[in-house]
Amino acid sequence: MDTNILIPVEDARTTPESYASLLRDLQANGHTTHVHEATLADVGRDQDAARRAISLSKLEKYPRIKNGWRTREQLAAHFGEIRNRNDLADVQILSAVADGIVDVLVTEDAGLHSRAHRRNLADRVLTVRQALDFVNGTYARVDYVLKSISRKRCYELNPSDPIFASLQEDYPSFAAWMERCRKSERECWVVEDQESIAALVIFKDEDATETPKGVPGQRVLKLCTFKVSERYRGGRLGEQLLRQAMWAAYDEGYASLYLTVFRKHAALRQLIHAFGFRPVSRQQNGELVYCKTWNRDAPLDAADMAKVRRSYPAWPSIFHDGLIVPVKPGYHDRLFPEASARLANMPGDLFATAWSHGTAERSSPSNSIRKVYLGYTPTKEVRPGTLVAFYRSTDGELGVRSAVAAIGIAERYDHISDYEQAISLIAKRSVYTNEEIDILAGKEGLKALTFLFYGYLSQPLGYPDLEKHRLLAGPPQSFVGLTGEKLGTLTDLILGNLEAA
């Protein structure tokens, strides 16, 4: 834990609920929370002697990680420029992460997150919210049931919903602005449970006369409000809403998509940066303007995964490899919870509704854009940029057919040797419980396929379709590779058939 987490927990002020929840959940599940001696040195520089002594005494109860073997010059070479004592503390802490002395660093320091991202350590440096996502996604059964994203007018939302109170804290004029949104019938995307709003995006069409400096285009989509309720910290709803917004902006022909965000919101900035948003200007109130644009005319090669991610959800025009990946029903339903409506063979929506939302387990953390599939396969290599069609195998359940409904593009492929390696690779992306990962990693041959989830086929490809087009010669038991003519056939079947949800 970094200083900015431990001090609010240990000082005399009210402890933020998310911080307390994280420490409680970590302890309950047998994790050890450490403090690095660089953190103690940071606290030791507090000019208030009495406060410094109290803080240091409280931090004594945490096991201590000492500085590693690297000199200052070696730390700079590995982790970036060291300009002052704070930078030195940051790189010393990152050294412990890189060397595997600790599994995860939890910090709200935006600079540390940026440095970790540049050194390929981003998946092991988490904000409090991301750490809670990981802990609850791995260990907990989410005890609420969410509805899918719906598009509404702002006047349909309950103005006393708790989510608006937290928005008022950041924006004192929010209530008056929201009232104008209601009267002007502004639209929004919303995720709700039976009682309240879980996540919300309010959006607006703008033209070139309205957009801030650095945002190009004559027709622009602005995300005015982007908020996930604190209660739903474990469901990756922000990522699901971002996927919805990017799909809408791309499909509806907007030149660009933008939002404004305060520097303190490190988790949101990290998320949007990963998918092509870049800071283009700063507002008078200190908010950064992040903008995403697309070059719709340029060819997009799937092998260039950095460009593919920045261009998401633009569909690549060039693929070099393809895969059909069979997924057992239980895991398929967690990875792709919205697929059920497309795979139900019963009339009406009764079955699909029960299948998607009837249990908490089937509603838990499956909303991310980047997902991880775990499974056993003799396939030794999957190249980044491989087109992946996920085939839901049957288990005899009434009304559910075997078919390809979900589509992704492979980012990386790892051979898993033990539980610790599995956790370090999929900490931010797991839909598997701790017990499941432990069991899976105990058997040889486990692979982790990390992929960008694109969307669902409006017309799923059932087994007869796949057999007819010679993509399958029998129910798949393992990965089925596709190249040449077969790969071309699959891409043709996906074009015009892919949608966000």
mmCIF file of C-alpha atoms in Angstrom, residues 23 72 170 364 378 408 482:
data_model
loop_
_atom_site.group_PDB
_atom_site.id
_atom_site.type_symbol
_atom_site.label_atom_id
_atom_site.label_comp_id
_atom_site.label_asym_id
_atom_site.label_seq_id
_atom_site.Cartn_x
_atom_site.Cartn_y
_atom_site.Cartn_z
ATOM 1 C CA LEU A 23 -8.267 -3.630 3.878
ATOM 2 C CA ARG A 72 19.909 4.871 -8.175
ATOM 3 C CA ASP A 170 -17.223 17.342 -7.398
ATOM 4 C CA SER A 364 -20.840 -10.714 -11.851
ATOM 5 C CA PRO A 378 -2.376 -28.160 -26.995
ATOM 6 C CA GLY A 408 -12.762 -10.893 -29.887
ATOM 7 C CA LEU A 482 -8.216 -20.823 -39.357
#
